Amino acid sequence: MLVILKRDDEAISLQAAQLIAGAVHKKPALVLGLATGSTMVGVYKHLVGLHQQGSLDFSRVVTFNLDEYLGLPATHRRSFRHFMYENLFAHINVNSHNIHIPDGTIRGNYDEYCASYENSIRKAGGIDLQLLGIGRNGHIGFNEPTSSIGSRTRLKVLSQETIDDNSKFFAKGEESPRCAITMGIGTILEARKILLLATGKSKSAAVAKSIEGPITSAVSASALQLHPDVTFIIDDAAASQLTQRDYYHRVLEMTALLTPDRLF
Ligand code: GLP
């Protein structure tokens, strides 16, 4: 696990965008797992910038989003699909046939739908690079605390904490969704490389538990300790409860010197 500590949100966004761009340069048909949330806005802004400068071509990139609210039509301004088009897809040359986002409008046979989403990932050759944010309760995607570490894409009931966190994005009187379709932790762990971004003090407990705590279903992101190639990029505020910050700096220096490929 690599831990990159950065000053602030802007530095994180830039570094993450550079790492993603580097991965696309290495493999133009990259299968890229994408996330939503405010932490991702700056990353997508930089990716759009790199594309507009002519240095980043998404024409062969295939994308899979982590999750979507259940019950929101694609046109709903708070759907993750809308978020992705507004912040990224509408501004780059990704082929619309290569975009995959769970369908929040499905009714009924959820298991069948979720198995077909998993199947699409498999048919694309698996996810090369998965981008993740983290919830205050340590969730990744919408894998709420107590999610099975082996879980696959499925219908998931949201925790009260997540509903409360997300209700600020919905209009007054508008009920925020209670359920979502999300990739499972097992699905995420199959990505070849994982990049988790976190900013702000409100994430510091979840970040510390994920990196330095025991692997437990009570903190979904702690399952990332099982993955051989995870990079956390976090700002000073989100890193404030980590106890081994000096060590992470030294590891980073030595990695740059000895195994720079690990840095993408
Ligand atoms: C939602 C998404 C997560 C994301 C989280 C954090 O819950 N399902 O994938 O990591 O929001 O969002 P923010 O970056 O706004 O804190």
Coordinates of C-alpha atoms and ligand atoms in Angstrom, one line a residue:
M1 CA 0.0 0.0 0.0
L2 CA 1.4 3.4 -1.0
V3 CA 0.3 6.5 0.9
I4 CA 0.9 9.8 -0.8
L5 CA 0.4 12.8 1.5
K6 CA -0.5 16.1 -0.2
R7 CA -1.2 19.6 1.1
D8 CA -4.7 20.0 -0.1
D9 CA -7.5 19.1 -2.4
E10 CA -6.0 20.8 -5.4
A11 CA -2.7 19.0 -5.1
I12 CA -4.6 15.7 -4.8
S13 CA -6.7 16.3 -7.8
L14 CA -3.7 17.2 -9.9
Q15 CA -1.7 14.2 -8.8
A16 CA -4.6 11.8 -9.3
A17 CA -5.3 13.2 -12.8
Q18 CA -1.7 12.8 -13.8
L19 CA -1.6 9.2 -12.6
I20 CA -4.8 8.4 -14.5
A21 CA -3.4 10.2 -17.6
G22 CA -0.2 8.2 -17.3
A23 CA -2.2 5.0 -17.2
V24 CA -4.1 5.9 -20.3
H25 CA -0.9 6.8 -22.1
K26 CA 0.5 3.4 -21.2
K27 CA -2.6 1.6 -22.2
P28 CA -4.9 3.6 -24.5
A29 CA -7.8 1.0 -24.2
L30 CA -7.6 1.3 -20.4
V31 CA -10.6 -0.1 -18.4
L32 CA -11.2 2.6 -15.9
G33 CA -13.3 2.3 -12.8
L34 CA -14.8 5.7 -11.8
A35 CA -16.3 7.2 -8.7
T36 CA -18.6 10.1 -7.9
G37 CA -18.6 12.6 -5.0
S38 CA -17.2 16.0 -4.4
T39 CA -13.7 14.6 -4.0
M40 CA -13.7 13.6 -7.7
V41 CA -14.8 17.0 -9.1
G42 CA -11.2 18.4 -9.2
V43 CA -9.8 15.2 -10.7
Y44 CA -12.3 15.3 -13.5
K45 CA -11.6 19.0 -14.1
H46 CA -7.9 18.2 -14.6
L47 CA -8.7 15.3 -16.9
V48 CA -10.9 17.5 -19.0
G49 CA -8.1 20.1 -19.1
L50 CA -5.6 17.6 -20.2
H51 CA -8.0 16.3 -22.9
Q52 CA -8.7 19.9 -24.1
Q53 CA -4.9 20.6 -24.4
G54 CA -4.7 17.6 -26.7
S55 CA -2.6 15.4 -24.4
L56 CA -5.2 12.9 -23.4
D57 CA -7.3 10.7 -25.7
F58 CA -10.2 8.8 -24.2
S59 CA -11.4 7.3 -27.5
R60 CA -10.5 3.8 -26.6
V61 CA -11.0 4.0 -22.8
V62 CA -13.8 1.9 -21.3
T63 CA -15.4 3.1 -18.1
F64 CA -17.3 1.4 -15.3
N65 CA -18.9 3.5 -12.5
L66 CA -19.0 2.1 -9.0
D67 CA -22.6 2.8 -8.1
E68 CA -25.9 4.6 -8.7
Y69 CA -28.8 5.5 -6.6
L70 CA -31.8 3.3 -6.9
G71 CA -35.0 5.1 -8.1
L72 CA -33.3 8.1 -9.8
P73 CA -33.9 8.4 -13.6
A74 CA -30.7 9.1 -15.6
T75 CA -32.0 12.7 -16.1
H76 CA -32.2 13.4 -12.4
R77 CA -29.7 16.1 -11.6
R78 CA -28.5 14.2 -8.5
S79 CA -28.1 10.8 -10.3
F80 CA -24.5 9.7 -10.5
R81 CA -25.0 9.4 -14.3
H82 CA -25.8 13.1 -14.5
F83 CA -22.8 13.9 -12.3
M84 CA -20.5 11.9 -14.6
Y85 CA -21.8 13.6 -17.8
E86 CA -21.7 17.1 -16.2
N87 CA -18.2 16.7 -14.7
L88 CA -16.4 14.5 -17.3
F89 CA -18.1 12.6 -20.1
A90 CA -19.7 15.6 -21.8
H91 CA -16.3 17.2 -22.1
I92 CA -14.0 14.4 -23.3
N93 CA -14.0 12.1 -26.4
V94 CA -15.0 8.9 -24.6
N95 CA -17.2 6.7 -26.8
S96 CA -20.7 6.5 -25.3
H97 CA -20.8 2.7 -26.0
N98 CA -17.8 2.4 -23.7
I99 CA -19.5 4.0 -20.7
H100 CA -21.1 1.8 -18.1
I101 CA -23.0 3.1 -15.1
P102 CA -25.4 1.0 -13.0
D103 CA -29.0 1.6 -14.0
G104 CA -30.8 3.2 -11.1
T105 CA -34.2 2.7 -12.7
I106 CA -34.3 -1.1 -12.7
R107 CA -37.1 -2.8 -10.9
G108 CA -37.5 -6.4 -9.9
N109 CA -34.8 -8.8 -10.9
Y110 CA -31.9 -7.0 -9.3
D111 CA -29.6 -10.0 -9.0
E112 CA -29.9 -10.7 -12.7
Y113 CA -29.1 -7.1 -13.5
C114 CA -26.2 -6.9 -11.1
A115 CA -24.8 -10.2 -12.5
S116 CA -25.0 -8.7 -16.0
Y117 CA -23.0 -5.6 -14.8
E118 CA -20.3 -7.9 -13.4
N119 CA -20.3 -9.8 -16.7
S120 CA -19.7 -6.6 -18.7
I121 CA -16.7 -5.9 -16.5
R122 CA -15.4 -9.4 -17.2
K123 CA -16.0 -9.1 -20.9
A124 CA -14.1 -5.9 -21.0
G125 CA -11.1 -7.7 -19.6
G126 CA -11.5 -6.6 -15.9
I127 CA -10.8 -3.1 -14.5
D128 CA -7.3 -1.9 -14.9
L129 CA -7.5 1.1 -12.6
Q130 CA -10.2 1.8 -10.1
L131 CA -10.7 5.3 -8.7
L132 CA -12.3 5.4 -5.2
G133 CA -13.5 8.0 -2.7
I134 CA -14.4 7.1 0.8
G135 CA -17.4 7.8 3.0
R136 CA -17.1 9.1 6.6
N137 CA -18.1 5.7 7.7
G138 CA -15.4 4.0 5.6
H139 CA -17.6 3.0 2.8
I140 CA -16.2 2.5 -0.8
G141 CA -18.8 2.7 -3.5
F142 CA -21.9 2.2 -1.5
N143 CA -20.5 -0.7 0.5
E144 CA -21.8 0.3 3.9
P145 CA -20.2 -1.0 7.1
T146 CA -20.8 -4.8 7.5
S147 CA -20.7 -5.3 3.8
S148 CA -19.1 -8.7 3.1
I149 CA -15.5 -8.4 1.9
G150 CA -16.4 -10.9 -0.8
S151 CA -19.5 -9.0 -2.0
R152 CA -20.3 -8.5 -5.6
T153 CA -22.4 -5.9 -7.5
R154 CA -25.8 -5.8 -5.8
L155 CA -28.6 -3.8 -4.4
K156 CA -27.5 -2.2 -1.2
V157 CA -29.5 -0.4 1.6
L158 CA -27.8 2.8 2.5
S159 CA -26.9 3.6 6.1
Q160 CA -28.5 6.5 7.9
E161 CA -25.1 8.3 8.0
T162 CA -24.8 8.1 4.3
I163 CA -28.5 9.2 3.7
D164 CA -27.8 12.2 6.0
D165 CA -24.5 13.0 4.3
N166 CA -26.1 12.9 0.9
S167 CA -29.4 14.6 1.7
K168 CA -27.6 18.0 1.5
F169 CA -27.4 17.5 -2.3
F170 CA -31.2 17.1 -2.6
A171 CA -33.7 19.9 -2.6
K172 CA -35.7 20.6 0.5
G173 CA -38.6 18.2 0.8
E174 CA -37.1 15.9 -1.8
E175 CA -36.4 12.5 -0.3
S176 CA -32.9 11.3 -0.8
P177 CA -32.6 7.7 -2.0
R178 CA -32.5 4.9 0.5
C179 CA -30.9 2.2 -1.7
A180 CA -28.3 2.0 -4.4
I181 CA -26.8 -0.5 -6.9
T182 CA -23.1 -0.8 -6.1
M183 CA -20.1 -2.8 -7.1
G184 CA -19.1 -5.1 -4.2
I185 CA -15.9 -5.1 -2.2
G186 CA -15.0 -8.3 -4.0
T187 CA -15.6 -6.6 -7.3
I188 CA -13.4 -3.7 -6.4
L189 CA -10.6 -5.9 -5.1
E190 CA -10.3 -7.6 -8.5
A191 CA -9.2 -4.3 -10.1
R192 CA -5.5 -4.5 -11.1
K193 CA -4.7 -1.2 -9.5
I194 CA -6.7 1.0 -7.0
L195 CA -6.4 4.7 -6.3
L196 CA -8.3 6.0 -3.3
L197 CA -8.6 9.8 -2.7
A198 CA -9.6 11.5 0.6
T199 CA -9.7 15.1 1.7
G200 CA -10.8 16.9 4.8
K201 CA -10.9 16.3 8.5
S202 CA -14.3 14.5 8.3
K203 CA -12.6 11.6 6.6
S204 CA -9.6 11.4 8.9
A205 CA -11.0 8.6 11.2
A206 CA -12.1 6.5 8.2
V207 CA -8.7 6.9 6.5
A208 CA -6.8 6.0 9.7
K209 CA -8.9 2.9 10.3
S210 CA -8.6 1.9 6.6
I211 CA -4.8 2.1 6.5
E212 CA -3.7 1.3 10.0
G213 CA -6.6 -0.5 11.6
P214 CA -7.6 -4.1 11.4
I215 CA -9.3 -5.5 8.3
T216 CA -12.9 -5.6 9.3
S217 CA -16.3 -5.5 7.6
A218 CA -17.1 -2.6 10.0
V219 CA -14.8 -0.4 7.8
S220 CA -15.2 -1.4 4.2
A221 CA -12.1 0.4 2.9
S222 CA -9.9 -1.6 5.3
A223 CA -10.4 -4.6 2.9
L224 CA -8.1 -2.7 0.5
Q225 CA -5.2 -3.9 2.8
L226 CA -5.8 -7.3 1.0
H227 CA -5.0 -5.8 -2.4
P228 CA -1.4 -5.9 -3.8
D229 CA -1.5 -2.5 -5.5
V230 CA -3.4 0.3 -3.7
T231 CA -2.4 3.9 -3.6
F232 CA -4.0 6.3 -1.2
I233 CA -3.7 10.0 -2.0
I234 CA -4.8 12.1 1.0
D235 CA -4.5 15.7 2.2
D236 CA -3.1 16.8 5.5
A237 CA -6.5 17.1 7.1
A238 CA -7.6 13.6 6.1
A239 CA -4.2 12.2 7.2
S240 CA -4.3 13.9 10.6
Q241 CA -5.1 10.7 12.5
L242 CA -2.5 8.5 10.8
T243 CA 0.3 7.6 13.2
Q244 CA 3.0 6.6 10.6
R245 CA 3.2 9.6 8.4
D246 CA 7.0 9.9 8.4
Y247 CA 7.2 6.2 7.3
Y248 CA 4.8 6.8 4.4
H249 CA 7.1 9.7 3.2
R250 CA 10.2 7.5 3.4
V251 CA 8.4 4.7 1.5
L252 CA 7.4 7.2 -1.2
E253 CA 11.0 8.5 -1.6
M254 CA 12.4 5.0 -1.8
T255 CA 9.7 3.9 -4.2
A256 CA 10.5 6.8 -6.5
L257 CA 14.2 5.8 -6.4
L258 CA 14.0 2.0 -6.6
T259 CA 10.7 1.0 -8.2
P260 CA 9.3 4.1 -10.0
D261 CA 7.0 1.9 -12.0
R262 CA 4.9 1.5 -8.8
L263 CA 4.1 5.2 -9.1
F264 CA 2.4 4.4 -12.5
Ligands
GLP1 C1 -20.8 8.5 -2.1 C2 -20.2 7.6 -3.2 C3 -18.8 7.2 -2.8 C4 -18.0 8.4 -2.5 C5 -18.6 9.1 -1.3 C6 -17.8 10.3 -0.8 O1 -21.2 7.9 -1.0 N1 -21.0 6.4 -3.3 O2 -18.3 6.5 -3.9 O3 -16.7 7.9 -2.1 O4 -19.9 9.5 -1.8 O5 -18.2 11.5 -1.3 P1 -17.5 12.9 -1.2 O6 -16.3 12.8 -2.1 O7 -18.5 13.9 -1.6 O8 -17.1 13.0 0.2

